[in-house]
Amino acid sequence: MIFVCALSLGCAKNRVDTEVMLGLLGTAGYGVTSDPQAADVILVNTCAFIAAAQRESIITLLEATGYKQEGRLRALIAAGCLAERHGAALLREIPEIDAVLGTGKLDRVVEVVEGALEGRKPVVTGDPGFLHSTEPRLLTTPSYTAYIKIAEGCGNRCSFCVIPALRGRFRSRSREDIVTEAGLLAAGGVKELILVAQDTTKWGTDLYGRPGLPGLLQELAHLDGVRWIRLLYAYPTGISEELLRVMAEEERICRYLDIPLQHVSPHLLKSMNRPVTDAKELVRKVRAAVPGVALRTTFIVGFPGETETDFTALKEAVRELKFEHVGVFAYSREDGTPAAAMSGRVSGKVREKRARDLKKVTRELSFSRNQSRVGQEIPVLAEGKQGRFFRGRSESDAPDVDGTVCFDAVRPVEPGDFVKVRVTAAKAYDLIGEAVQLQDPTQNGREN
């Protein structure tokens, strides 16, 4: 049997693509291994969102070439966004690569792997068109958690972003496809469904003429076996009263909302080709409609034209709004984007300093919030052990990007169990506690 090892870089949406490719390869008779040394084929699903992600992708590809000497590697495949962006140029720069597969052609992965193994060095890129539908998936997440990509591409055209060029226009999956996939995942033991897209709030507009996310969430919330439904990548202007009402009413929908705001300065938002959102009013509206909601956002510092006054206003807004989770990125100039040609560039030294300063503010806020939770009893989704402690996540924490809960337990706890934990101590991003009891499987897992 020919074994494939997949290395998935970048976002959760990329992870879903990796799982689809592994599913197609498995159906075609290939074996799957997590050990690169045991692989005949290594597939690197690359990211190209910003320069740092491109560097990571290139480093990973270069490191993988070593397995042609150290392991049994016969073919190295570069797939995903970097492959779509640079195409055949990757073969010239890294001749050890045996095939290139772009984002719009991922359903041709079996053909590409076969061509690579035969020494033909295929390059399959082009207009983005692939939209995951009924293709099989091999989950790379723990058995109790899975991502569902509800749409592909993006129509927002932010001036700093290359995604529309790599992923194409916004295209929704059908409600039937999504609900069917979610049902199969739940039947297979998945308890947490995480909805992702470049803009989840836009789902359905191209198929049904209006945003359909609230209705989709309601339908998913009634699937047997599902305990948590988590929503990522919600565009600020798509946060409707209907969406918030559904989040508040449906107990299986996590009181958690990821709203990438990018900045609070009106003139910078205009330059970014983002909606000029009143962040304070939006946060007030969300918190009033969904009591106890945890808000995640991201901000870009050092965008062309950002002044010290703009940055100070951003820090003050972050302190005032007290987001539960904040991602901070120093602006990365990407060739081919409108922002790359803008005047008023901020030096790299200043960009990095502003990023450090804002991260310091968010760390202090996170520590203060976590301290306020000491003494509370919260449901936790157990994920394994860390030394003698168990670890997991609360309703307020998404995997990989947010904090964890480390807790002691007298009784055995298995990954995927929901445990009520009393918080006894706090760190900057994580909580420490002790298990009070395993939760009844019929309970929804929401925090009180």
CSV table of C-alpha atoms in Angstrom, one decimal:
chain,number,residue,atom,x,y,z
A,1,MET,CA,0.0,0.0,0.0
A,2,ILE,CA,1.1,3.6,-0.7
A,3,PHE,CA,1.0,5.8,2.3
A,4,VAL,CA,0.3,9.5,2.4
A,5,CYS,CA,1.2,12.0,5.1
A,6,ALA,CA,-0.6,15.3,5.0
A,7,LEU,CA,0.8,18.5,6.7
A,8,SER,CA,-1.9,21.2,6.9
A,9,LEU,CA,-0.9,24.8,7.4
A,10,GLY,CA,-2.9,27.9,8.0
A,11,CYS,CA,-6.5,28.2,9.0
A,12,ALA,CA,-9.3,25.8,9.8
A,13,LYS,CA,-10.7,26.2,6.3
A,14,ASN,CA,-7.4,24.8,5.0
A,15,ARG,CA,-7.8,21.9,7.4
A,16,VAL,CA,-11.1,21.0,5.9
A,17,ASP,CA,-9.6,21.0,2.5
A,18,THR,CA,-6.8,18.6,3.8
A,19,GLU,CA,-9.4,16.3,5.3
A,20,VAL,CA,-11.3,16.2,1.9
A,21,MET,CA,-8.1,15.4,0.0
A,22,LEU,CA,-7.3,12.6,2.5
A,23,GLY,CA,-10.8,11.3,2.2
A,24,LEU,CA,-10.5,11.1,-1.6
A,25,LEU,CA,-7.1,9.4,-1.4
A,26,GLY,CA,-8.4,6.9,1.2
A,27,THR,CA,-11.3,6.1,-1.1
A,28,ALA,CA,-8.9,5.5,-3.9
A,29,GLY,CA,-7.0,2.9,-1.9
A,30,TYR,CA,-4.1,5.0,-0.4
A,31,GLY,CA,-3.2,4.5,3.2
A,32,VAL,CA,-2.8,7.5,5.6
A,33,THR,CA,0.0,8.0,8.1
A,34,SER,CA,0.9,10.8,10.5
A,35,ASP,CA,4.6,9.8,10.3
A,36,PRO,CA,6.5,11.6,7.5
A,37,GLN,CA,9.2,8.9,7.6
A,38,ALA,CA,6.7,6.2,6.9
A,39,ALA,CA,5.1,8.1,3.9
A,40,ASP,CA,5.5,7.4,0.2
A,41,VAL,CA,3.8,10.7,-0.4
A,42,ILE,CA,3.9,13.9,1.6
A,43,LEU,CA,1.1,16.4,0.8
A,44,VAL,CA,1.7,19.9,2.2
A,45,ASN,CA,-1.4,22.0,2.2
A,46,THR,CA,0.1,25.5,2.2
A,47,CYS,CA,-1.0,28.9,3.3
A,48,ALA,CA,-0.2,32.2,1.6
A,49,PHE,CA,-2.3,34.7,3.5
A,50,ILE,CA,0.6,36.8,4.7
A,51,ALA,CA,4.4,36.8,4.2
A,52,ALA,CA,5.0,34.9,7.5
A,53,ALA,CA,2.5,32.2,6.4
A,54,GLN,CA,4.3,31.9,3.0
A,55,ARG,CA,7.7,31.5,4.8
A,56,GLU,CA,6.3,28.8,7.0
A,57,SER,CA,4.9,27.0,3.9
A,58,ILE,CA,8.2,27.2,2.1
A,59,ILE,CA,10.2,26.0,5.2
A,60,THR,CA,7.8,23.1,5.6
A,61,LEU,CA,8.2,22.1,2.0
A,62,LEU,CA,12.0,22.3,2.2
A,63,GLU,CA,12.1,20.3,5.4
A,64,ALA,CA,9.9,17.6,3.8
A,65,THR,CA,12.4,17.2,1.0
A,66,GLY,CA,14.7,15.6,3.5
A,67,TYR,CA,12.5,12.6,3.8
A,68,LYS,CA,13.6,11.6,0.3
A,69,GLN,CA,16.9,10.7,1.9
A,70,GLU,CA,15.8,9.8,5.4
A,71,GLY,CA,12.5,8.0,4.8
A,72,ARG,CA,10.7,6.3,2.0
A,73,LEU,CA,9.4,9.4,0.3
A,74,ARG,CA,8.7,9.1,-3.4
A,75,ALA,CA,6.6,12.2,-4.1
A,76,LEU,CA,6.2,15.7,-2.5
A,77,ILE,CA,3.0,17.5,-3.3
A,78,ALA,CA,2.6,21.3,-2.8
A,79,ALA,CA,-1.1,22.0,-2.5
A,80,GLY,CA,-3.3,24.9,-1.4
A,81,CYS,CA,-2.9,28.7,-1.4
A,82,LEU,CA,0.8,29.0,-2.0
A,83,ALA,CA,0.5,26.5,-4.8
A,84,GLU,CA,-2.4,28.5,-6.4
A,85,ARG,CA,-0.5,31.7,-6.0
A,86,HIS,CA,2.9,30.6,-7.5
A,87,GLY,CA,2.0,27.5,-9.6
A,88,ALA,CA,4.8,26.1,-11.7
A,89,ALA,CA,7.3,28.6,-10.2
A,90,LEU,CA,7.3,26.4,-7.1
A,91,LEU,CA,8.8,23.6,-9.1
A,92,ARG,CA,11.6,25.9,-10.4
A,93,GLU,CA,12.4,27.2,-6.9
A,94,ILE,CA,12.2,23.8,-5.2
A,95,PRO,CA,12.8,21.2,-7.8
A,96,GLU,CA,12.3,18.4,-5.2
A,97,ILE,CA,8.6,19.1,-5.4
A,98,ASP,CA,6.9,16.6,-7.6
A,99,ALA,CA,3.5,18.2,-8.1
A,100,VAL,CA,1.5,21.4,-7.6
A,101,LEU,CA,-2.2,21.4,-6.8
A,102,GLY,CA,-4.1,24.7,-6.5
A,103,THR,CA,-7.1,25.5,-4.3
A,104,GLY,CA,-9.7,25.3,-7.0
A,105,LYS,CA,-8.7,21.8,-8.1
A,106,LEU,CA,-8.4,19.9,-4.9
A,107,ASP,CA,-10.9,17.2,-6.1
A,108,ARG,CA,-8.2,16.2,-8.6
A,109,VAL,CA,-5.8,15.1,-5.8
A,110,VAL,CA,-5.8,11.4,-6.7
A,111,GLU,CA,-4.9,12.2,-10.3
A,112,VAL,CA,-2.2,14.6,-9.2
A,113,VAL,CA,-0.7,12.1,-6.7
A,114,GLU,CA,-0.7,9.4,-9.4
A,115,GLY,CA,1.1,11.7,-11.8
A,116,ALA,CA,3.7,12.6,-9.3
A,117,LEU,CA,4.4,9.0,-8.5
A,118,GLU,CA,4.8,8.3,-12.2
A,119,GLY,CA,7.4,11.2,-12.5
A,120,ARG,CA,5.2,13.5,-14.6
A,121,LYS,CA,5.4,16.6,-12.3
A,122,PRO,CA,1.8,17.7,-12.8
A,123,VAL,CA,0.8,21.4,-12.1
A,124,VAL,CA,-2.9,21.7,-11.7
A,125,THR,CA,-4.1,25.2,-10.9
A,126,GLY,CA,-6.5,27.7,-12.4
A,127,ASP,CA,-9.8,29.5,-11.8
A,128,PRO,CA,-11.0,28.6,-8.3
A,129,GLY,CA,-14.0,26.3,-8.7
A,130,PHE,CA,-13.9,23.5,-6.2
A,131,LEU,CA,-16.6,23.6,-3.6
A,132,HIS,CA,-16.7,20.7,-1.1
A,133,SER,CA,-20.1,18.9,-1.4
A,134,THR,CA,-20.4,15.2,-0.9
A,135,GLU,CA,-16.7,14.2,-1.0
A,136,PRO,CA,-15.5,12.0,1.8
A,137,ARG,CA,-13.5,13.5,4.7
A,138,LEU,CA,-10.9,11.9,6.9
A,139,LEU,CA,-11.0,14.0,10.1
A,140,THR,CA,-7.7,15.2,11.5
A,141,THR,CA,-9.3,16.8,14.5
A,142,PRO,CA,-10.1,14.9,17.7
A,143,SER,CA,-13.1,12.6,17.3
A,144,TYR,CA,-15.4,14.9,19.3
A,145,THR,CA,-14.8,18.1,17.3
A,146,ALA,CA,-15.1,18.9,13.6
A,147,TYR,CA,-15.1,21.9,11.4
A,148,ILE,CA,-17.7,22.4,8.7
A,149,LYS,CA,-16.9,24.8,5.8
A,150,ILE,CA,-20.2,26.3,4.8
A,151,ALA,CA,-18.9,28.4,1.9
A,152,GLU,CA,-15.9,29.0,-0.2
A,153,GLY,CA,-14.3,32.2,-1.6
A,154,CYS,CA,-14.9,35.8,-0.6
A,155,GLY,CA,-16.6,38.8,-2.1
A,156,ASN,CA,-15.6,41.4,0.5
A,157,ARG,CA,-12.4,42.5,-1.3
A,158,CYS,CA,-10.5,43.9,1.7
A,159,SER,CA,-7.6,46.0,0.3
A,160,PHE,CA,-4.9,44.0,2.2
A,161,CYS,CA,-6.1,40.5,1.4
A,162,VAL,CA,-5.2,38.1,-1.4
A,163,ILE,CA,-7.8,35.5,-0.5
A,164,PRO,CA,-10.3,36.4,-3.3
A,165,ALA,CA,-7.5,35.9,-5.9
A,166,LEU,CA,-6.7,32.5,-4.5
A,167,ARG,CA,-10.2,31.3,-3.5
A,168,GLY,CA,-12.5,33.0,-6.0
A,169,ARG,CA,-15.9,34.6,-5.4
A,170,PHE,CA,-18.1,33.8,-2.5
A,171,ARG,CA,-20.0,30.5,-3.0
A,172,SER,CA,-22.3,28.9,-0.5
A,173,ARG,CA,-22.7,25.2,0.0
A,174,SER,CA,-26.3,24.1,-0.1
A,175,ARG,CA,-28.3,23.7,3.2
A,176,GLU,CA,-28.9,20.0,2.3
A,177,ASP,CA,-25.2,19.3,1.9
A,178,ILE,CA,-24.3,21.0,5.2
A,179,VAL,CA,-27.0,19.4,7.3
A,180,THR,CA,-26.3,16.0,5.8
A,181,GLU,CA,-22.6,16.3,6.6
A,182,ALA,CA,-23.3,17.6,10.1
A,183,GLY,CA,-25.6,14.7,10.7
A,184,LEU,CA,-23.0,12.2,9.6
A,185,LEU,CA,-20.4,13.8,11.9
A,186,ALA,CA,-22.8,13.8,14.8
A,187,ALA,CA,-23.6,10.1,14.2
A,188,GLY,CA,-19.9,9.4,14.2
A,189,GLY,CA,-19.5,10.9,17.7
A,190,VAL,CA,-18.7,14.6,17.0
A,191,LYS,CA,-20.1,16.7,19.8
A,192,GLU,CA,-18.8,20.1,18.7
A,193,LEU,CA,-19.4,21.5,15.3
A,194,ILE,CA,-17.5,24.6,14.3
A,195,LEU,CA,-18.8,26.5,11.3
A,196,VAL,CA,-16.2,28.3,9.1
A,197,ALA,CA,-16.0,30.3,5.9
A,198,GLN,CA,-14.3,33.5,4.8
A,199,ASP,CA,-17.6,35.2,5.9
A,200,THR,CA,-20.1,32.9,7.7
A,201,THR,CA,-22.7,35.6,8.0
A,202,LYS,CA,-23.0,35.8,4.2
A,203,TRP,CA,-24.0,32.2,3.9
A,204,GLY,CA,-27.0,31.6,1.6
A,205,THR,CA,-27.1,35.0,0.0
A,206,ASP,CA,-26.0,33.6,-3.4
A,207,LEU,CA,-28.3,30.6,-3.3
A,208,TYR,CA,-31.4,31.9,-1.5
A,209,GLY,CA,-31.3,35.7,-2.0
A,210,ARG,CA,-30.9,36.5,1.6
A,211,PRO,CA,-28.6,35.6,4.5
A,212,GLY,CA,-29.6,32.2,5.8
A,213,LEU,CA,-27.3,31.6,8.7
A,214,PRO,CA,-29.9,31.9,11.5
A,215,GLY,CA,-32.1,29.3,10.0
A,216,LEU,CA,-29.1,27.0,9.3
A,217,LEU,CA,-28.0,27.3,12.9
A,218,GLN,CA,-31.5,26.4,14.2
A,219,GLU,CA,-31.6,23.3,12.0
A,220,LEU,CA,-28.1,22.2,13.1
A,221,ALA,CA,-29.0,22.8,16.8
A,222,HIS,CA,-31.6,20.1,16.7
A,223,LEU,CA,-29.3,17.3,15.5
A,224,ASP,CA,-29.0,14.4,17.8
A,225,GLY,CA,-25.7,14.1,19.6
A,226,VAL,CA,-24.5,17.7,19.0
A,227,ARG,CA,-23.7,19.6,22.2
A,228,TRP,CA,-21.9,22.7,21.0
A,229,ILE,CA,-22.1,24.7,17.7
A,230,ARG,CA,-19.5,27.4,17.4
A,231,LEU,CA,-19.4,30.2,14.8
A,232,LEU,CA,-16.2,31.7,13.4
A,233,TYR,CA,-15.4,34.5,11.0
A,234,ALA,CA,-18.6,36.6,11.3
A,235,TYR,CA,-18.4,39.8,9.2
A,236,PRO,CA,-19.4,42.8,11.3
A,237,THR,CA,-22.2,44.0,9.0
A,238,GLY,CA,-23.7,40.5,9.0
A,239,ILE,CA,-24.5,40.4,12.7
A,240,SER,CA,-28.2,40.7,12.5
A,241,GLU,CA,-30.8,40.8,15.2
A,242,GLU,CA,-32.2,37.5,13.9
A,243,LEU,CA,-28.8,35.9,14.2
A,244,LEU,CA,-28.3,37.1,17.8
A,245,ARG,CA,-31.8,36.0,18.8
A,246,VAL,CA,-31.1,32.5,17.5
A,247,MET,CA,-27.8,32.4,19.4
A,248,ALA,CA,-29.5,33.5,22.6
A,249,GLU,CA,-32.5,31.1,22.3
A,250,GLU,CA,-30.7,27.9,21.1
A,251,GLU,CA,-28.9,26.4,24.0
A,252,ARG,CA,-26.6,24.2,21.8
A,253,ILE,CA,-25.2,27.3,20.0
A,254,CYS,CA,-22.1,28.5,21.9
A,255,ARG,CA,-22.3,32.0,23.3
A,256,TYR,CA,-19.2,32.8,21.4
A,257,LEU,CA,-18.8,35.0,18.4
A,258,ASP,CA,-15.7,35.7,16.3
A,259,ILE,CA,-16.0,39.1,14.6
A,260,PRO,CA,-12.8,40.3,12.8
A,261,LEU,CA,-13.0,44.1,13.1
A,262,GLN,CA,-9.4,44.8,11.9
A,263,HIS,CA,-9.5,48.4,13.3
A,264,VAL,CA,-11.6,51.1,14.8
A,265,SER,CA,-10.4,54.1,12.9
A,266,PRO,CA,-12.9,55.2,10.2
A,267,HIS,CA,-10.3,56.4,7.7
A,268,LEU,CA,-8.3,53.2,8.0
A,269,LEU,CA,-11.4,51.1,7.7
A,270,LYS,CA,-12.2,52.9,4.5
A,271,SER,CA,-8.6,52.4,3.2
A,272,MET,CA,-9.0,48.7,4.1
A,273,ASN,CA,-12.2,48.6,2.1
A,274,ARG,CA,-13.9,47.5,5.3
A,275,PRO,CA,-17.3,48.7,6.6
A,276,VAL,CA,-16.9,51.7,8.9
A,277,THR,CA,-18.3,49.9,11.9
A,278,ASP,CA,-19.0,51.5,15.2
A,279,ALA,CA,-17.3,48.9,17.3
A,280,LYS,CA,-18.7,50.2,20.6
A,281,GLU,CA,-22.3,50.1,19.4
A,282,LEU,CA,-21.8,46.6,17.8
A,283,VAL,CA,-20.3,45.1,20.9
A,284,ARG,CA,-23.0,46.7,23.1
A,285,LYS,CA,-25.7,45.3,20.8
A,286,VAL,CA,-24.2,41.8,20.8
A,287,ARG,CA,-23.6,41.7,24.6
A,288,ALA,CA,-27.2,42.9,25.3
A,289,ALA,CA,-28.7,40.3,23.0
A,290,VAL,CA,-26.6,37.4,24.1
A,291,PRO,CA,-25.8,37.6,27.8
A,292,GLY,CA,-22.5,36.0,28.7
A,293,VAL,CA,-21.2,35.9,25.1
A,294,ALA,CA,-17.5,35.6,24.6
A,295,LEU,CA,-16.2,37.8,21.8
A,296,ARG,CA,-13.1,37.2,19.7
A,297,THR,CA,-11.8,39.7,17.3
A,298,THR,CA,-8.6,40.5,15.3
A,299,PHE,CA,-6.9,43.8,14.6
A,300,ILE,CA,-4.2,44.9,12.1
A,301,VAL,CA,-1.7,47.4,13.4
A,302,GLY,CA,0.7,49.4,11.2
A,303,PHE,CA,-1.6,49.6,8.1
A,304,PRO,CA,-0.6,52.3,5.7
A,305,GLY,CA,-1.7,55.7,7.0
A,306,GLU,CA,-2.0,54.5,10.7
A,307,THR,CA,-1.0,57.4,12.9
A,308,GLU,CA,0.0,57.3,16.6
A,309,THR,CA,-3.4,58.9,17.3
A,310,ASP,CA,-5.2,56.0,15.4
A,311,PHE,CA,-3.2,53.4,17.4
A,312,THR,CA,-3.9,55.1,20.7
A,313,ALA,CA,-7.6,55.1,19.8
A,314,LEU,CA,-7.4,51.4,19.0
A,315,LYS,CA,-5.8,50.6,22.4
A,316,GLU,CA,-8.4,52.6,24.2
A,317,ALA,CA,-11.2,50.8,22.4
A,318,VAL,CA,-9.7,47.4,23.3
A,319,ARG,CA,-9.5,48.4,26.9
A,320,GLU,CA,-13.0,49.7,27.0
A,321,LEU,CA,-14.7,46.9,25.1
A,322,LYS,CA,-12.9,44.1,26.9
A,323,PHE,CA,-13.0,41.5,24.2
A,324,GLU,CA,-12.5,38.0,25.6
A,325,HIS,CA,-10.0,37.1,22.9
A,326,VAL,CA,-8.0,39.3,20.6
A,327,GLY,CA,-5.7,38.4,17.7
A,328,VAL,CA,-3.1,41.1,16.9
A,329,PHE,CA,-1.3,41.2,13.5
A,330,ALA,CA,1.3,43.6,12.3
A,331,TYR,CA,0.4,44.7,8.7
A,332,SER,CA,2.0,42.5,6.0
A,333,ARG,CA,2.4,44.1,2.6
A,334,GLU,CA,1.2,41.6,0.0
A,335,ASP,CA,2.0,42.0,-3.7
A,336,GLY,CA,-1.0,42.3,-5.9
A,337,THR,CA,-3.3,43.9,-3.2
A,338,PRO,CA,-4.5,47.5,-3.4
A,339,ALA,CA,-2.9,48.2,0.0
A,340,ALA,CA,0.6,47.3,-1.3
A,341,ALA,CA,0.5,50.5,-3.5
A,342,MET,CA,-0.8,52.8,-0.8
A,343,SER,CA,1.3,55.7,0.6
A,344,GLY,CA,1.9,56.4,4.2
A,345,ARG,CA,3.7,53.2,5.0
A,346,VAL,CA,4.5,52.5,8.6
A,347,SER,CA,8.1,51.2,9.2
A,348,GLY,CA,8.5,47.6,10.2
A,349,LYS,CA,10.0,48.6,13.5
A,350,VAL,CA,7.0,50.7,14.4
A,351,ARG,CA,4.6,48.0,13.2
A,352,GLU,CA,6.2,45.4,15.4
A,353,LYS,CA,6.3,47.7,18.4
A,354,ARG,CA,2.6,48.5,18.1
A,355,ALA,CA,1.8,44.8,17.8
A,356,ARG,CA,3.7,44.1,21.0
A,357,ASP,CA,2.1,47.0,22.8
A,358,LEU,CA,-1.4,45.9,21.9
A,359,LYS,CA,-0.7,42.3,22.8
A,360,LYS,CA,0.4,43.5,26.2
A,361,VAL,CA,-2.9,45.3,26.7
A,362,THR,CA,-4.9,42.2,25.6
A,363,ARG,CA,-2.9,39.9,27.9
A,364,GLU,CA,-3.6,42.2,30.9
A,365,LEU,CA,-7.3,42.2,30.0
A,366,SER,CA,-7.4,38.4,29.6
A,367,PHE,CA,-5.7,37.9,33.0
A,368,SER,CA,-8.2,40.2,34.7
A,369,ARG,CA,-11.1,38.4,33.1
A,370,ASN,CA,-9.8,35.0,34.0
A,371,GLN,CA,-9.3,36.1,37.6
A,372,SER,CA,-12.9,37.2,37.7
A,373,ARG,CA,-13.9,33.6,36.9
A,374,VAL,CA,-12.3,32.1,40.0
A,375,GLY,CA,-14.9,30.4,42.0
A,376,GLN,CA,-17.3,29.8,39.1
A,377,GLU,CA,-18.4,26.3,38.0
A,378,ILE,CA,-18.3,25.9,34.2
A,379,PRO,CA,-18.8,23.1,31.7
A,380,VAL,CA,-15.6,22.0,30.1
A,381,LEU,CA,-15.1,19.7,27.1
A,382,ALA,CA,-12.3,17.4,28.1
A,383,GLU,CA,-9.5,17.0,25.5
A,384,GLY,CA,-6.8,14.8,27.2
A,385,LYS,CA,-4.1,15.0,29.9
A,386,GLN,CA,-1.3,17.4,30.6
A,387,GLY,CA,1.0,15.8,33.1
A,388,ARG,CA,-1.2,14.7,36.0
A,389,PHE,CA,-3.9,17.2,35.1
A,390,PHE,CA,-6.7,16.9,32.6
A,391,ARG,CA,-7.2,19.7,30.1
A,392,GLY,CA,-10.1,21.0,28.0
A,393,ARG,CA,-12.0,24.0,26.8
A,394,SER,CA,-14.9,26.0,28.0
A,395,GLU,CA,-17.8,27.3,25.9
A,396,SER,CA,-15.8,30.6,25.7
A,397,ASP,CA,-12.8,29.0,24.0
A,398,ALA,CA,-12.3,27.8,20.4
A,399,PRO,CA,-9.7,25.2,19.7
A,400,ASP,CA,-6.1,26.2,18.7
A,401,VAL,CA,-6.7,30.0,19.1
A,402,ASP,CA,-8.1,30.5,22.6
A,403,GLY,CA,-7.3,29.4,26.1
A,404,THR,CA,-7.6,26.0,27.9
A,405,VAL,CA,-8.8,24.8,31.3
A,406,CYS,CA,-6.5,22.5,33.2
A,407,PHE,CA,-8.2,20.6,36.0
A,408,ASP,CA,-7.8,17.8,38.5
A,409,ALA,CA,-10.3,15.0,38.7
A,410,VAL,CA,-10.8,12.1,41.1
A,411,ARG,CA,-12.9,10.0,38.6
A,412,PRO,CA,-11.6,9.0,35.2
A,413,VAL,CA,-12.3,11.5,32.4
A,414,GLU,CA,-12.1,10.6,28.7
A,415,PRO,CA,-11.5,13.0,25.8
A,416,GLY,CA,-14.9,14.2,24.6
A,417,ASP,CA,-16.5,14.1,28.1
A,418,PHE,CA,-18.2,17.2,29.4
A,419,VAL,CA,-17.1,18.0,32.9
A,420,LYS,CA,-18.3,20.6,35.3
A,421,VAL,CA,-15.2,22.3,36.7
A,422,ARG,CA,-14.8,24.7,39.6
A,423,VAL,CA,-12.3,27.4,38.7
A,424,THR,CA,-9.6,27.7,41.4
A,425,ALA,CA,-6.9,29.8,39.8
A,426,ALA,CA,-6.2,31.9,36.7
A,427,LYS,CA,-3.3,32.5,34.3
A,428,ALA,CA,-3.1,35.1,31.5
A,429,TYR,CA,-5.0,32.9,29.0
A,430,ASP,CA,-5.8,29.7,30.8
A,431,LEU,CA,-7.8,28.6,33.8
A,432,ILE,CA,-7.0,26.0,36.5
A,433,GLY,CA,-9.7,24.1,38.4
A,434,GLU,CA,-11.1,20.9,39.8
A,435,ALA,CA,-13.7,18.6,38.4
A,436,VAL,CA,-17.0,18.7,40.3
A,437,GLN,CA,-18.9,16.1,38.2
A,438,LEU,CA,-19.3,14.6,34.8
A,439,GLN,CA,-22.2,16.3,33.1
A,440,ASP,CA,-25.3,14.4,32.0
A,441,PRO,CA,-25.0,13.7,28.2
A,442,THR,CA,-28.4,15.2,27.7
A,443,GLN,CA,-27.4,18.6,29.0
A,444,ASN,CA,-26.4,21.2,26.5
A,445,GLY,CA,-23.0,22.1,28.0
A,446,ARG,CA,-23.7,25.8,28.3
A,447,GLU,CA,-22.1,27.9,31.1
A,448,ASN,CA,-24.5,29.2,33.7
